[in-house]
Structures are given as C-alpha cells and as structure tokens.
C-alpha cells in the first residue's frame, strides 16, 4: 500500500511540475512575440456579394526598401461556380489613389495561390475583391506573408 501511495504522489508531483512549466512557457511566448512585433503570416476572412476592400496594410521594417507578398492563398466557398477577381493594390507613400499591381482570378470554390511583385516599403497595400457574374455570396479566407527585400 505504501508503494502505491508513493507512486501516486510522485506522479502528482511530476504532473504539477509539467503543468507549471507549460503555463510559464505559454505565458512567456506570446509576450516575446508581441514585443518583437513580427508576424510571419497575416490573415483576413469574411464574405461579400458584390465587392469588398480589405483594410490598408502597411509594413515598415528598418532594414528593407522593398516588400512583396509571398505564399498567398485564398480559399473560397460559394453556391455559385466560376471565379472572382482579387486585385492587390498599393497607395504610393500612403497618399493618392489606389493602383493595382497584381490581378488574381480566384476560384469561387477552392484554393488559389498567389504572390505579388515587389513594391516600396513606404506604400500601403490592400486587397480589393470583386465578384463577377452572379452576385451570390462568396465566403473567403485570405492569408499571405509580407516579406522585405533590400
């Protein structure tokens, strides 16, 4: 009987140590990520029937002069078939009007991969999604990795 109690206490002690270690690690990791201010991938999701514009994104890294959007992916679902247009647009120095630098024909049902040409790190960018043909609802998940170049 004494051996089984000892085993239970040792197991509880080890479980407690693992739990405390796991909680400590989990609470430290997000703070380090937030302090660095760096995300590898960005995400945007939603739905639209006619068109939708994403917010204005702005990437500024001290060691870069050009930026490109890499490993982009759009996963869409709709009751309609076909494609819709996704325009990657930039605003020079975050002033003036939007200029399209890349046009993507995204599948209404499925996944479409994309990358953008390089643009200045002083430029803001956004995604302009436009439904073609029937104006049935399109639900989308968009992800991309902004990448800096010298």
mmCIF file of N, CA and C in Angstrom:
data_model
loop_
_atom_site.group_PDB
_atom_site.id
_atom_site.type_symbol
_atom_site.label_atom_id
_atom_site.label_comp_id
_atom_site.label_asym_id
_atom_site.label_seq_id
_atom_site.Cartn_x
_atom_site.Cartn_y
_atom_site.Cartn_z
ATOM 1 N N UNK A 1 0.823 -1.191 0.000
ATOM 2 C CA UNK A 1 0.000 0.000 0.000
ATOM 3 C C UNK A 1 0.865 1.252 0.000
ATOM 4 N N UNK A 2 1.968 1.259 0.739
ATOM 5 C CA UNK A 2 2.825 2.426 0.822
ATOM 6 C C UNK A 2 3.456 2.732 -0.535
ATOM 7 N N UNK A 3 3.815 1.695 -1.298
ATOM 8 C CA UNK A 3 4.440 1.908 -2.600
ATOM 9 C C UNK A 3 3.462 2.564 -3.572
ATOM 10 N N UNK A 4 2.188 2.167 -3.533
ATOM 11 C CA UNK A 4 1.217 2.751 -4.459
ATOM 12 C C UNK A 4 0.948 4.219 -4.106
ATOM 13 N N UNK A 5 0.914 4.576 -2.822
ATOM 14 C CA UNK A 5 0.734 5.972 -2.415
ATOM 15 C C UNK A 5 1.938 6.794 -2.856
ATOM 16 N N UNK A 6 3.122 6.231 -2.693
ATOM 17 C CA UNK A 6 4.342 6.921 -3.100
ATOM 18 C C UNK A 6 4.346 7.165 -4.607
ATOM 19 N N UNK A 7 3.913 6.170 -5.395
ATOM 20 C CA UNK A 7 3.842 6.318 -6.852
ATOM 21 C C UNK A 7 2.858 7.425 -7.244
ATOM 22 N N UNK A 8 1.718 7.457 -6.562
ATOM 23 C CA UNK A 8 0.705 8.482 -6.850
ATOM 24 C C UNK A 8 1.260 9.863 -6.535
ATOM 25 N N UNK A 9 1.933 10.011 -5.388
ATOM 26 C CA UNK A 9 2.488 11.312 -5.007
ATOM 27 C C UNK A 9 3.588 11.752 -5.969
ATOM 28 N N UNK A 10 4.435 10.823 -6.391
ATOM 29 C CA UNK A 10 5.489 11.151 -7.344
ATOM 30 C C UNK A 10 4.862 11.554 -8.681
ATOM 31 N N UNK A 11 3.844 10.834 -9.119
ATOM 32 C CA UNK A 11 3.156 11.169 -10.372
ATOM 33 C C UNK A 11 2.495 12.538 -10.288
ATOM 34 N N UNK A 12 1.851 12.831 -9.152
ATOM 35 C CA UNK A 12 1.230 14.141 -8.977
ATOM 36 C C UNK A 12 2.280 15.256 -8.978
ATOM 37 N N UNK A 13 3.413 14.987 -8.341
ATOM 38 C CA UNK A 13 4.499 15.978 -8.313
ATOM 39 C C UNK A 13 5.025 16.254 -9.711
ATOM 40 N N UNK A 14 5.219 15.194 -10.500
ATOM 41 C CA UNK A 14 5.718 15.368 -11.864
ATOM 42 C C UNK A 14 4.688 16.096 -12.727
ATOM 43 N N UNK A 15 3.416 15.747 -12.572
ATOM 44 C CA UNK A 15 2.361 16.397 -13.340
ATOM 45 C C UNK A 15 2.282 17.881 -12.989
ATOM 46 N N UNK A 16 2.426 18.194 -11.705
ATOM 47 C CA UNK A 16 2.405 19.596 -11.273
ATOM 48 C C UNK A 16 3.573 20.368 -11.872
ATOM 49 N N UNK A 17 4.753 19.754 -11.867
ATOM 50 C CA UNK A 17 5.932 20.414 -12.433
ATOM 51 C C UNK A 17 5.753 20.658 -13.931
ATOM 52 N N UNK A 18 5.213 19.669 -14.627
ATOM 53 C CA UNK A 18 4.965 19.841 -16.063
ATOM 54 C C UNK A 18 3.908 20.916 -16.323
ATOM 55 N N UNK A 19 2.869 20.934 -15.498
ATOM 56 C CA UNK A 19 1.807 21.916 -15.655
ATOM 57 C C UNK A 19 2.334 23.325 -15.423
ATOM 58 N N UNK A 20 3.087 23.528 -14.353
ATOM 59 C CA UNK A 20 3.659 24.844 -14.057
ATOM 60 C C UNK A 20 4.629 25.250 -15.168
ATOM 61 N N UNK A 21 5.452 24.336 -15.618
ATOM 62 C CA UNK A 21 6.393 24.631 -16.703
ATOM 63 C C UNK A 21 5.666 24.984 -17.981
ATOM 64 N N UNK A 22 4.603 24.279 -18.299
ATOM 65 C CA UNK A 22 3.828 24.550 -19.505
ATOM 66 C C UNK A 22 3.122 25.894 -19.442
ATOM 67 N N UNK A 23 2.553 26.235 -18.285
ATOM 68 C CA UNK A 23 1.881 27.521 -18.125
ATOM 69 C C UNK A 23 2.892 28.653 -18.217
ATOM 70 N N UNK A 24 4.051 28.490 -17.606
ATOM 71 C CA UNK A 24 5.085 29.514 -17.668
ATOM 72 C C UNK A 24 5.545 29.729 -19.101
ATOM 73 N N UNK A 25 5.780 28.650 -19.826
ATOM 74 C CA UNK A 25 6.214 28.757 -21.219
ATOM 75 C C UNK A 25 5.133 29.410 -22.065
ATOM 76 N N UNK A 26 3.884 29.019 -21.866
ATOM 77 C CA UNK A 26 2.792 29.578 -22.658
ATOM 78 C C UNK A 26 2.609 31.062 -22.375
ATOM 79 N N UNK A 27 2.817 31.493 -21.123
ATOM 80 C CA UNK A 27 2.617 32.901 -20.814
ATOM 81 C C UNK A 27 3.792 33.761 -21.275
ATOM 82 N N UNK A 28 4.976 33.193 -21.443
ATOM 83 C CA UNK A 28 6.139 33.952 -21.885
ATOM 84 C C UNK A 28 6.158 34.082 -23.399
ATOM 85 N N UNK A 29 5.816 33.038 -24.126
ATOM 86 C CA UNK A 29 5.933 33.048 -25.582
ATOM 87 C C UNK A 29 5.132 34.164 -26.257
ATOM 88 N N UNK A 30 3.840 34.381 -25.920
ATOM 89 C CA UNK A 30 3.125 35.452 -26.597
ATOM 90 C C UNK A 30 3.718 36.832 -26.314
ATOM 91 N N UNK A 31 4.215 37.060 -25.104
ATOM 92 C CA UNK A 31 4.796 38.358 -24.782
ATOM 93 C C UNK A 31 6.025 38.611 -25.637
ATOM 94 N N UNK A 32 6.840 37.591 -25.860
ATOM 95 C CA UNK A 32 8.020 37.769 -26.679
ATOM 96 C C UNK A 32 7.614 38.078 -28.118
ATOM 97 N N UNK A 33 6.587 37.435 -28.618
ATOM 98 C CA UNK A 33 6.120 37.679 -29.978
ATOM 99 C C UNK A 33 5.569 39.089 -30.099
ATOM 100 N N UNK A 34 4.780 39.520 -29.119
ATOM 101 C CA UNK A 34 4.222 40.861 -29.162
ATOM 102 C C UNK A 34 5.322 41.912 -29.091
ATOM 103 N N UNK A 35 6.333 41.674 -28.276
ATOM 104 C CA UNK A 35 7.420 42.634 -28.129
ATOM 105 C C UNK A 35 8.183 42.770 -29.441
ATOM 106 N N UNK A 36 8.347 41.661 -30.151
ATOM 107 C CA UNK A 36 9.076 41.702 -31.408
ATOM 108 C C UNK A 36 8.242 42.388 -32.488
ATOM 109 N N UNK A 37 6.888 42.319 -32.392
ATOM 110 C CA UNK A 37 6.014 42.949 -33.363
ATOM 111 C C UNK A 37 6.105 42.335 -34.747
ATOM 112 N N UNK A 38 6.413 41.073 -34.846
ATOM 113 C CA UNK A 38 6.641 40.435 -36.137
ATOM 114 C C UNK A 38 5.717 39.249 -36.294
ATOM 115 N N UNK A 39 4.960 39.236 -37.375
ATOM 116 C CA UNK A 39 4.122 38.095 -37.718
ATOM 117 C C UNK A 39 4.592 37.561 -39.055
ATOM 118 N N UNK A 40 4.666 36.269 -39.188
ATOM 119 C CA UNK A 40 5.069 35.703 -40.469
ATOM 120 C C UNK A 40 3.901 35.770 -41.440
ATOM 121 N N UNK A 41 2.729 35.309 -41.037
ATOM 122 C CA UNK A 41 1.555 35.321 -41.904
ATOM 123 C C UNK A 41 0.519 36.296 -41.373
ATOM 124 N N UNK A 42 -0.213 36.884 -42.299
ATOM 125 C CA UNK A 42 -1.350 37.727 -41.954
ATOM 126 C C UNK A 42 -2.586 37.033 -42.503
ATOM 127 N N UNK A 43 -3.722 37.282 -41.853
ATOM 128 C CA UNK A 43 -4.962 36.608 -42.218
ATOM 129 C C UNK A 43 -6.110 37.602 -42.319
ATOM 130 N N UNK A 44 -7.017 37.335 -43.240
ATOM 131 C CA UNK A 44 -8.233 38.126 -43.390
ATOM 132 C C UNK A 44 -9.306 37.160 -43.873
ATOM 133 N N UNK A 45 -10.465 37.231 -43.300
ATOM 134 C CA UNK A 45 -11.558 36.386 -43.760
ATOM 135 C C UNK A 45 -12.854 37.183 -43.720
ATOM 136 N N UNK A 46 -13.832 36.700 -44.440
ATOM 137 C CA UNK A 46 -15.126 37.360 -44.471
ATOM 138 C C UNK A 46 -15.957 36.844 -45.618
ATOM 139 N N UNK A 47 -16.902 37.656 -46.055
ATOM 140 C CA UNK A 47 -17.744 37.293 -47.187
ATOM 141 C C UNK A 47 -18.171 38.572 -47.897
ATOM 142 N N UNK A 48 -18.618 38.417 -49.138
ATOM 143 C CA UNK A 48 -19.120 39.537 -49.915
ATOM 144 C C UNK A 48 -20.012 39.010 -51.023
ATOM 145 N N UNK A 49 -20.855 39.882 -51.575
ATOM 146 C CA UNK A 49 -21.679 39.503 -52.713
ATOM 147 C C UNK A 49 -21.264 40.273 -53.967
ATOM 148 N N UNK A 50 -20.937 41.553 -53.831
ATOM 149 C CA UNK A 50 -20.554 42.375 -54.967
ATOM 150 C C UNK A 50 -19.049 42.645 -54.951
ATOM 151 N N UNK A 51 -18.577 43.369 -53.956
ATOM 152 C CA UNK A 51 -17.144 43.617 -53.807
ATOM 153 C C UNK A 51 -16.847 43.952 -52.348
ATOM 154 N N UNK A 52 -15.573 43.856 -51.984
ATOM 155 C CA UNK A 52 -15.139 44.219 -50.640
ATOM 156 C C UNK A 52 -13.676 44.650 -50.710
ATOM 157 N N UNK A 53 -13.319 45.618 -49.877
ATOM 158 C CA UNK A 53 -11.937 46.070 -49.748
ATOM 159 C C UNK A 53 -11.431 45.692 -48.368
ATOM 160 N N UNK A 54 -10.195 45.195 -48.307
ATOM 161 C CA UNK A 54 -9.597 44.929 -47.009
ATOM 162 C C UNK A 54 -9.139 46.263 -46.412
ATOM 163 N N UNK A 55 -8.718 46.226 -45.200
ATOM 164 C CA UNK A 55 -8.151 47.438 -44.609
ATOM 165 C C UNK A 55 -6.815 47.748 -45.291
ATOM 166 N N UNK A 56 -6.284 48.913 -45.025
ATOM 167 C CA UNK A 56 -4.995 49.324 -45.569
ATOM 168 C C UNK A 56 -3.894 48.741 -44.684
ATOM 169 N N UNK A 57 -3.038 47.908 -45.258
ATOM 170 C CA UNK A 57 -1.916 47.328 -44.521
ATOM 171 C C UNK A 57 -0.663 48.135 -44.830
ATOM 172 N N UNK A 58 0.216 48.214 -43.869
ATOM 173 C CA UNK A 58 1.439 48.991 -44.030
ATOM 174 C C UNK A 58 2.563 48.252 -43.318
ATOM 175 N N UNK A 59 3.603 47.910 -44.055
ATOM 176 C CA UNK A 59 4.754 47.200 -43.497
ATOM 177 C C UNK A 59 5.952 48.138 -43.517
ATOM 178 N N UNK A 60 6.585 48.344 -42.391
ATOM 179 C CA UNK A 60 7.774 49.195 -42.353
ATOM 180 C C UNK A 60 8.820 48.498 -41.496
ATOM 181 N N UNK A 61 9.869 48.049 -42.162
ATOM 182 C CA UNK A 61 10.989 47.426 -41.471
ATOM 183 C C UNK A 61 12.224 48.261 -41.759
ATOM 184 N N UNK A 62 13.036 48.481 -40.782
ATOM 185 C CA UNK A 62 14.179 49.383 -40.925
ATOM 186 C C UNK A 62 15.232 48.876 -41.911
ATOM 187 N N UNK A 63 15.302 47.588 -42.121
ATOM 188 C CA UNK A 63 16.369 47.046 -42.972
ATOM 189 C C UNK A 63 15.900 46.736 -44.398
ATOM 190 N N UNK A 64 14.713 47.185 -44.795
ATOM 191 C CA UNK A 64 14.214 46.857 -46.128
ATOM 192 C C UNK A 64 13.879 48.116 -46.916
ATOM 193 N N UNK A 65 13.829 47.974 -48.216
ATOM 194 C CA UNK A 65 13.364 49.068 -49.058
ATOM 195 C C UNK A 65 12.240 48.611 -49.982
ATOM 196 N N UNK A 66 12.095 47.305 -50.159
ATOM 197 C CA UNK A 66 11.027 46.735 -50.985
ATOM 198 C C UNK A 66 10.318 45.639 -50.201
ATOM 199 N N UNK A 67 9.052 45.444 -50.544
ATOM 200 C CA UNK A 67 8.245 44.409 -49.902
ATOM 201 C C UNK A 67 7.490 43.651 -50.991
ATOM 202 N N UNK A 68 7.292 42.365 -50.799
ATOM 203 C CA UNK A 68 6.434 41.549 -51.663
ATOM 204 C C UNK A 68 5.563 40.680 -50.764
ATOM 205 N N UNK A 69 4.420 40.297 -51.268
ATOM 206 C CA UNK A 69 3.522 39.403 -50.542
ATOM 207 C C UNK A 69 3.743 37.999 -51.088
ATOM 208 N N UNK A 70 4.234 37.118 -50.219
ATOM 209 C CA UNK A 70 4.600 35.768 -50.631
ATOM 210 C C UNK A 70 3.666 34.731 -50.023
ATOM 211 N N UNK A 71 3.664 33.547 -50.606
ATOM 212 C CA UNK A 71 2.890 32.398 -50.119
ATOM 213 C C UNK A 71 1.429 32.748 -49.862
ATOM 214 N N UNK A 72 0.862 33.577 -50.732
ATOM 215 C CA UNK A 72 -0.533 33.964 -50.583
ATOM 216 C C UNK A 72 -1.467 32.836 -50.952
ATOM 217 N N UNK A 73 -2.599 32.800 -50.269
ATOM 218 C CA UNK A 73 -3.584 31.754 -50.511
ATOM 219 C C UNK A 73 -4.981 32.310 -50.221
ATOM 220 N N UNK A 74 -5.914 32.038 -51.133
ATOM 221 C CA UNK A 74 -7.307 32.425 -50.949
ATOM 222 C C UNK A 74 -8.140 31.154 -51.063
ATOM 223 N N UNK A 75 -8.831 30.800 -50.005
ATOM 224 C CA UNK A 75 -9.741 29.659 -50.013
ATOM 225 C C UNK A 75 -11.156 30.207 -49.970
ATOM 226 N N UNK A 76 -11.961 29.842 -50.949
ATOM 227 C CA UNK A 76 -13.304 30.410 -51.087
ATOM 228 C C UNK A 76 -14.361 29.321 -51.163
ATOM 229 N N UNK A 77 -15.580 29.698 -50.741
ATOM 230 C CA UNK A 77 -16.746 28.814 -50.845
ATOM 231 C C UNK A 77 -17.919 29.661 -51.302
ATOM 232 N N UNK A 78 -18.699 29.117 -52.240
ATOM 233 C CA UNK A 78 -19.870 29.826 -52.744
ATOM 234 C C UNK A 78 -20.838 28.814 -53.340
ATOM 235 N N UNK A 79 -22.111 29.209 -53.418
ATOM 236 C CA UNK A 79 -23.081 28.341 -54.088
ATOM 237 C C UNK A 79 -22.969 28.501 -55.603
ATOM 238 N N UNK A 80 -22.248 29.522 -56.053
ATOM 239 C CA UNK A 80 -22.017 29.738 -57.494
ATOM 240 C C UNK A 80 -20.669 29.148 -57.890
ATOM 241 N N UNK A 81 -20.522 28.855 -59.159
ATOM 242 C CA UNK A 81 -19.237 28.363 -59.649
ATOM 243 C C UNK A 81 -18.536 29.490 -60.389
ATOM 244 N N UNK A 82 -17.303 29.248 -60.767
ATOM 245 C CA UNK A 82 -16.568 30.245 -61.534
ATOM 246 C C UNK A 82 -15.457 30.893 -60.731
ATOM 247 N N UNK A 83 -15.139 32.122 -61.105
ATOM 248 C CA UNK A 83 -14.047 32.847 -60.454
ATOM 249 C C UNK A 83 -14.501 34.251 -60.090
ATOM 250 N N UNK A 84 -13.693 34.899 -59.299
ATOM 251 C CA UNK A 84 -13.849 36.316 -58.999
ATOM 252 C C UNK A 84 -12.464 36.935 -59.012
ATOM 253 N N UNK A 85 -12.396 38.243 -59.097
ATOM 254 C CA UNK A 85 -11.114 38.939 -59.200
ATOM 255 C C UNK A 85 -10.662 39.424 -57.827
ATOM 256 N N UNK A 86 -9.359 39.260 -57.600
ATOM 257 C CA UNK A 86 -8.715 39.829 -56.421
ATOM 258 C C UNK A 86 -7.622 40.749 -56.946
ATOM 259 N N UNK A 87 -7.716 42.014 -56.596
ATOM 260 C CA UNK A 87 -6.716 42.992 -57.007
ATOM 261 C C UNK A 87 -5.851 43.337 -55.800
ATOM 262 N N UNK A 88 -4.533 43.184 -55.956
ATOM 263 C CA UNK A 88 -3.618 43.685 -54.925
ATOM 264 C C UNK A 88 -3.298 45.109 -55.341
ATOM 265 N N UNK A 89 -3.623 46.047 -54.473
ATOM 266 C CA UNK A 89 -3.459 47.453 -54.807
ATOM 267 C C UNK A 89 -2.517 48.128 -53.815
ATOM 268 N N UNK A 90 -1.783 49.116 -54.309
ATOM 269 C CA UNK A 90 -0.899 49.896 -53.436
ATOM 270 C C UNK A 90 -1.278 51.367 -53.531
ATOM 271 N N UNK A 91 -0.950 52.079 -52.479
ATOM 272 C CA UNK A 91 -1.117 53.527 -52.450
ATOM 273 C C UNK A 91 0.263 54.102 -52.181
ATOM 274 N N UNK A 92 0.840 54.788 -53.183
ATOM 275 C CA UNK A 92 2.195 55.336 -53.092
ATOM 276 C C UNK A 92 2.312 56.268 -51.892
ATOM 277 N N UNK A 93 3.279 55.980 -51.029
ATOM 278 C CA UNK A 93 3.528 56.779 -49.823
ATOM 279 C C UNK A 93 2.270 56.982 -48.988
ATOM 280 N N UNK A 94 1.329 56.040 -49.107
ATOM 281 C CA UNK A 94 0.049 56.093 -48.404
ATOM 282 C C UNK A 94 -0.752 57.350 -48.736
ATOM 283 N N UNK A 95 -0.555 57.891 -49.948
ATOM 284 C CA UNK A 95 -1.280 59.088 -50.388
ATOM 285 C C UNK A 95 -1.809 58.852 -51.799
ATOM 286 N N UNK A 96 -2.859 59.577 -52.159
ATOM 287 C CA UNK A 96 -3.384 59.484 -53.513
ATOM 288 C C UNK A 96 -4.355 58.330 -53.683
ATOM 289 N N UNK A 97 -4.469 57.852 -54.927
ATOM 290 C CA UNK A 97 -5.423 56.794 -55.231
ATOM 291 C C UNK A 97 -4.728 55.432 -55.278
ATOM 292 N N UNK A 98 -5.540 54.388 -55.251
ATOM 293 C CA UNK A 98 -5.037 53.022 -55.274
ATOM 294 C C UNK A 98 -4.632 52.638 -56.688
ATOM 295 N N UNK A 99 -3.508 51.922 -56.812
ATOM 296 C CA UNK A 99 -3.016 51.435 -58.095
ATOM 297 C C UNK A 99 -2.910 49.915 -58.010
ATOM 298 N N UNK A 100 -3.488 49.206 -58.981
ATOM 299 C CA UNK A 100 -3.442 47.749 -58.996
ATOM 300 C C UNK A 100 -2.075 47.280 -59.498
ATOM 301 N N UNK A 101 -1.414 46.411 -58.701
ATOM 302 C CA UNK A 101 -0.113 45.868 -59.105
ATOM 303 C C UNK A 101 -0.206 44.385 -59.473
ATOM 304 N N UNK A 102 -1.329 43.744 -59.121
ATOM 305 C CA UNK A 102 -1.492 42.323 -59.437
ATOM 306 C C UNK A 102 -2.977 42.007 -59.482
ATOM 307 N N UNK A 103 -3.402 41.265 -60.504
ATOM 308 C CA UNK A 103 -4.783 40.800 -60.624
ATOM 309 C C UNK A 103 -4.781 39.278 -60.558
ATOM 310 N N UNK A 104 -5.632 38.732 -59.709
ATOM 311 C CA UNK A 104 -5.701 37.290 -59.485
ATOM 312 C C UNK A 104 -7.116 36.822 -59.797
ATOM 313 N N UNK A 105 -7.249 35.758 -60.561
ATOM 314 C CA UNK A 105 -8.545 35.112 -60.777
ATOM 315 C C UNK A 105 -8.688 34.005 -59.741
ATOM 316 N N UNK A 106 -9.468 34.266 -58.709
ATOM 317 C CA UNK A 106 -9.639 33.313 -57.612
ATOM 318 C C UNK A 106 -10.856 32.432 -57.851
ATOM 319 N N UNK A 107 -10.734 31.161 -57.519
ATOM 320 C CA UNK A 107 -11.840 30.212 -57.653
ATOM 321 C C UNK A 107 -12.893 30.509 -56.588
ATOM 322 N N UNK A 108 -14.162 30.473 -56.979
ATOM 323 C CA UNK A 108 -15.241 30.672 -56.005
ATOM 324 C C UNK A 108 -15.380 29.475 -55.076
ATOM 325 N N UNK A 109 -14.917 28.320 -55.528
ATOM 326 C CA UNK A 109 -14.932 27.110 -54.699
ATOM 327 C C UNK A 109 -13.571 26.448 -54.832
ATOM 328 N N UNK A 110 -12.736 26.643 -53.840
ATOM 329 C CA UNK A 110 -11.403 26.063 -53.895
ATOM 330 C C UNK A 110 -10.356 27.037 -53.396
ATOM 331 N N UNK A 111 -9.098 26.684 -53.653
ATOM 332 C CA UNK A 111 -7.971 27.479 -53.180
ATOM 333 C C UNK A 111 -7.169 28.000 -54.361
ATOM 334 N N UNK A 112 -6.779 29.255 -54.282
ATOM 335 C CA UNK A 112 -5.959 29.905 -55.292
ATOM 336 C C UNK A 112 -4.718 30.455 -54.609
ATOM 337 N N UNK A 113 -3.553 30.149 -55.155
ATOM 338 C CA UNK A 113 -2.277 30.636 -54.606
ATOM 339 C C UNK A 113 -1.850 31.887 -55.374
ATOM 340 N N UNK A 114 -1.084 32.774 -54.705
ATOM 341 C CA UNK A 114 -0.608 33.978 -55.371
ATOM 342 C C UNK A 114 0.641 34.535 -54.698
ATOM 343 N N UNK A 115 1.332 35.394 -55.418
ATOM 344 C CA UNK A 115 2.430 36.217 -54.907
ATOM 345 C C UNK A 115 2.324 37.562 -55.587
ATOM 346 N N UNK A 116 2.907 38.595 -54.988
ATOM 347 C CA UNK A 116 2.830 39.918 -55.591
ATOM 348 C C UNK A 116 4.198 40.354 -56.084
ATOM 349 N N UNK A 117 4.216 41.329 -56.985
ATOM 350 C CA UNK A 117 5.510 41.935 -57.324
ATOM 351 C C UNK A 117 6.001 42.774 -56.138
ATOM 352 N N UNK A 118 7.264 43.132 -56.163
ATOM 353 C CA UNK A 118 7.824 43.969 -55.095
ATOM 354 C C UNK A 118 7.284 45.392 -55.220
ATOM 355 N N UNK A 119 7.105 46.032 -54.070
ATOM 356 C CA UNK A 119 6.703 47.430 -54.036
ATOM 357 C C UNK A 119 7.429 48.110 -52.882
ATOM 358 N N UNK A 120 7.403 49.422 -52.861
ATOM 359 C CA UNK A 120 8.151 50.196 -51.871
ATOM 360 C C UNK A 120 7.616 49.964 -50.459
ATOM 361 N N UNK A 121 8.523 49.987 -49.490
ATOM 362 C CA UNK A 121 8.084 49.824 -48.101
ATOM 363 C C UNK A 121 7.363 51.070 -47.583
ATOM 364 N N UNK A 122 7.322 52.143 -48.349
ATOM 365 C CA UNK A 122 6.568 53.339 -47.970
ATOM 366 C C UNK A 122 5.117 53.279 -48.446
ATOM 367 N N UNK A 123 4.794 52.252 -49.235
ATOM 368 C CA UNK A 123 3.454 52.128 -49.807
ATOM 369 C C UNK A 123 2.545 51.299 -48.910
ATOM 370 N N UNK A 124 1.301 51.736 -48.787
ATOM 371 C CA UNK A 124 0.283 50.919 -48.147
ATOM 372 C C UNK A 124 -0.282 49.970 -49.191
ATOM 373 N N UNK A 125 -0.851 48.858 -48.758
ATOM 374 C CA UNK A 125 -1.469 47.926 -49.706
ATOM 375 C C UNK A 125 -2.779 47.400 -49.157
ATOM 376 N N UNK A 126 -3.610 46.938 -50.062
ATOM 377 C CA UNK A 126 -4.900 46.345 -49.683
ATOM 378 C C UNK A 126 -5.295 45.314 -50.731
ATOM 379 N N UNK A 127 -6.335 44.548 -50.413
ATOM 380 C CA UNK A 127 -6.920 43.584 -51.333
ATOM 381 C C UNK A 127 -8.316 44.080 -51.700
ATOM 382 N N UNK A 128 -8.600 44.131 -52.981
ATOM 383 C CA UNK A 128 -9.907 44.554 -53.497
ATOM 384 C C UNK A 128 -10.500 43.329 -54.194
ATOM 385 N N UNK A 129 -11.559 42.741 -53.623
ATOM 386 C CA UNK A 129 -12.177 41.529 -54.150
ATOM 387 C C UNK A 129 -13.473 41.905 -54.856
ATOM 388 N N UNK A 130 -13.633 41.441 -56.101
ATOM 389 C CA UNK A 130 -14.799 41.794 -56.910
ATOM 390 C C UNK A 130 -15.447 40.517 -57.446
ATOM 391 N N UNK A 131 -16.728 40.339 -57.161
ATOM 392 C CA UNK A 131 -17.486 39.186 -57.626
ATOM 393 C C UNK A 131 -17.915 39.425 -59.072
ATOM 394 N N UNK A 132 -17.751 38.417 -59.902
ATOM 395 C CA UNK A 132 -18.139 38.518 -61.304
ATOM 396 C C UNK A 132 -19.376 37.666 -61.547
ATOM 397 N N UNK A 133 -20.131 38.006 -62.549
ATOM 398 C CA UNK A 133 -21.292 37.186 -62.908
ATOM 399 C C UNK A 133 -22.369 37.271 -61.848
ATOM 400 N N UNK A 134 -22.875 36.111 -61.419
ATOM 401 C CA UNK A 134 -23.936 36.088 -60.421
ATOM 402 C C UNK A 134 -23.410 36.653 -59.111
ATOM 403 N N UNK A 135 -24.218 37.429 -58.464
ATOM 404 C CA UNK A 135 -23.806 38.086 -57.221
ATOM 405 C C UNK A 135 -24.192 37.244 -56.000
ATOM 406 N N UNK A 136 -23.825 35.972 -56.048
ATOM 407 C CA UNK A 136 -24.082 35.102 -54.898
ATOM 408 C C UNK A 136 -22.952 35.257 -53.900
ATOM 409 N N UNK A 137 -23.273 35.044 -52.663
ATOM 410 C CA UNK A 137 -22.331 35.226 -51.561
ATOM 411 C C UNK A 137 -21.082 34.352 -51.732
ATOM 412 N N UNK A 138 -19.919 34.961 -51.511
ATOM 413 C CA UNK A 138 -18.643 34.252 -51.528
ATOM 414 C C UNK A 138 -18.006 34.422 -50.148
ATOM 415 N N UNK A 139 -17.703 33.321 -49.501
ATOM 416 C CA UNK A 139 -17.001 33.340 -48.223
ATOM 417 C C UNK A 139 -15.534 33.038 -48.510
ATOM 418 N N UNK A 140 -14.629 33.804 -47.914
ATOM 419 C CA UNK A 140 -13.208 33.641 -48.231
ATOM 420 C C UNK A 140 -12.333 33.680 -46.981
ATOM 421 N N UNK A 141 -11.204 32.995 -47.078
ATOM 422 C CA UNK A 141 -10.120 33.046 -46.094
ATOM 423 C C UNK A 141 -8.866 33.394 -46.873
ATOM 424 N N UNK A 142 -8.226 34.478 -46.497
ATOM 425 C CA UNK A 142 -7.067 35.004 -47.208
ATOM 426 C C UNK A 142 -5.876 35.001 -46.261
ATOM 427 N N UNK A 143 -4.738 34.487 -46.721
ATOM 428 C CA UNK A 143 -3.515 34.529 -45.911
ATOM 429 C C UNK A 143 -2.337 34.868 -46.817
ATOM 430 N N UNK A 144 -1.339 35.542 -46.266
ATOM 431 C CA UNK A 144 -0.150 35.929 -47.024
ATOM 432 C C UNK A 144 0.967 36.264 -46.050
ATOM 433 N N UNK A 145 2.190 36.283 -46.583
ATOM 434 C CA UNK A 145 3.361 36.630 -45.775
ATOM 435 C C UNK A 145 4.059 37.827 -46.418
ATOM 436 N N UNK A 146 4.003 38.996 -45.775
ATOM 437 C CA UNK A 146 4.767 40.126 -46.302
ATOM 438 C C UNK A 146 6.257 39.868 -46.078
ATOM 439 N N UNK A 147 7.075 40.129 -47.080
ATOM 440 C CA UNK A 147 8.495 39.827 -46.997
ATOM 441 C C UNK A 147 9.309 41.026 -47.480
ATOM 442 N N UNK A 148 10.300 41.421 -46.703
ATOM 443 C CA UNK A 148 11.116 42.574 -47.044
ATOM 444 C C UNK A 148 12.377 42.222 -47.790
ATOM 445 N N UNK A 149 12.768 43.105 -48.700
ATOM 446 C CA UNK A 149 13.990 42.949 -49.505
ATOM 447 C C UNK A 149 14.805 44.237 -49.402
ATOM 448 N N UNK A 150 16.107 44.101 -49.508
ATOM 449 C CA UNK A 150 16.974 45.286 -49.513
ATOM 450 C C UNK A 150 17.107 45.841 -50.899
#
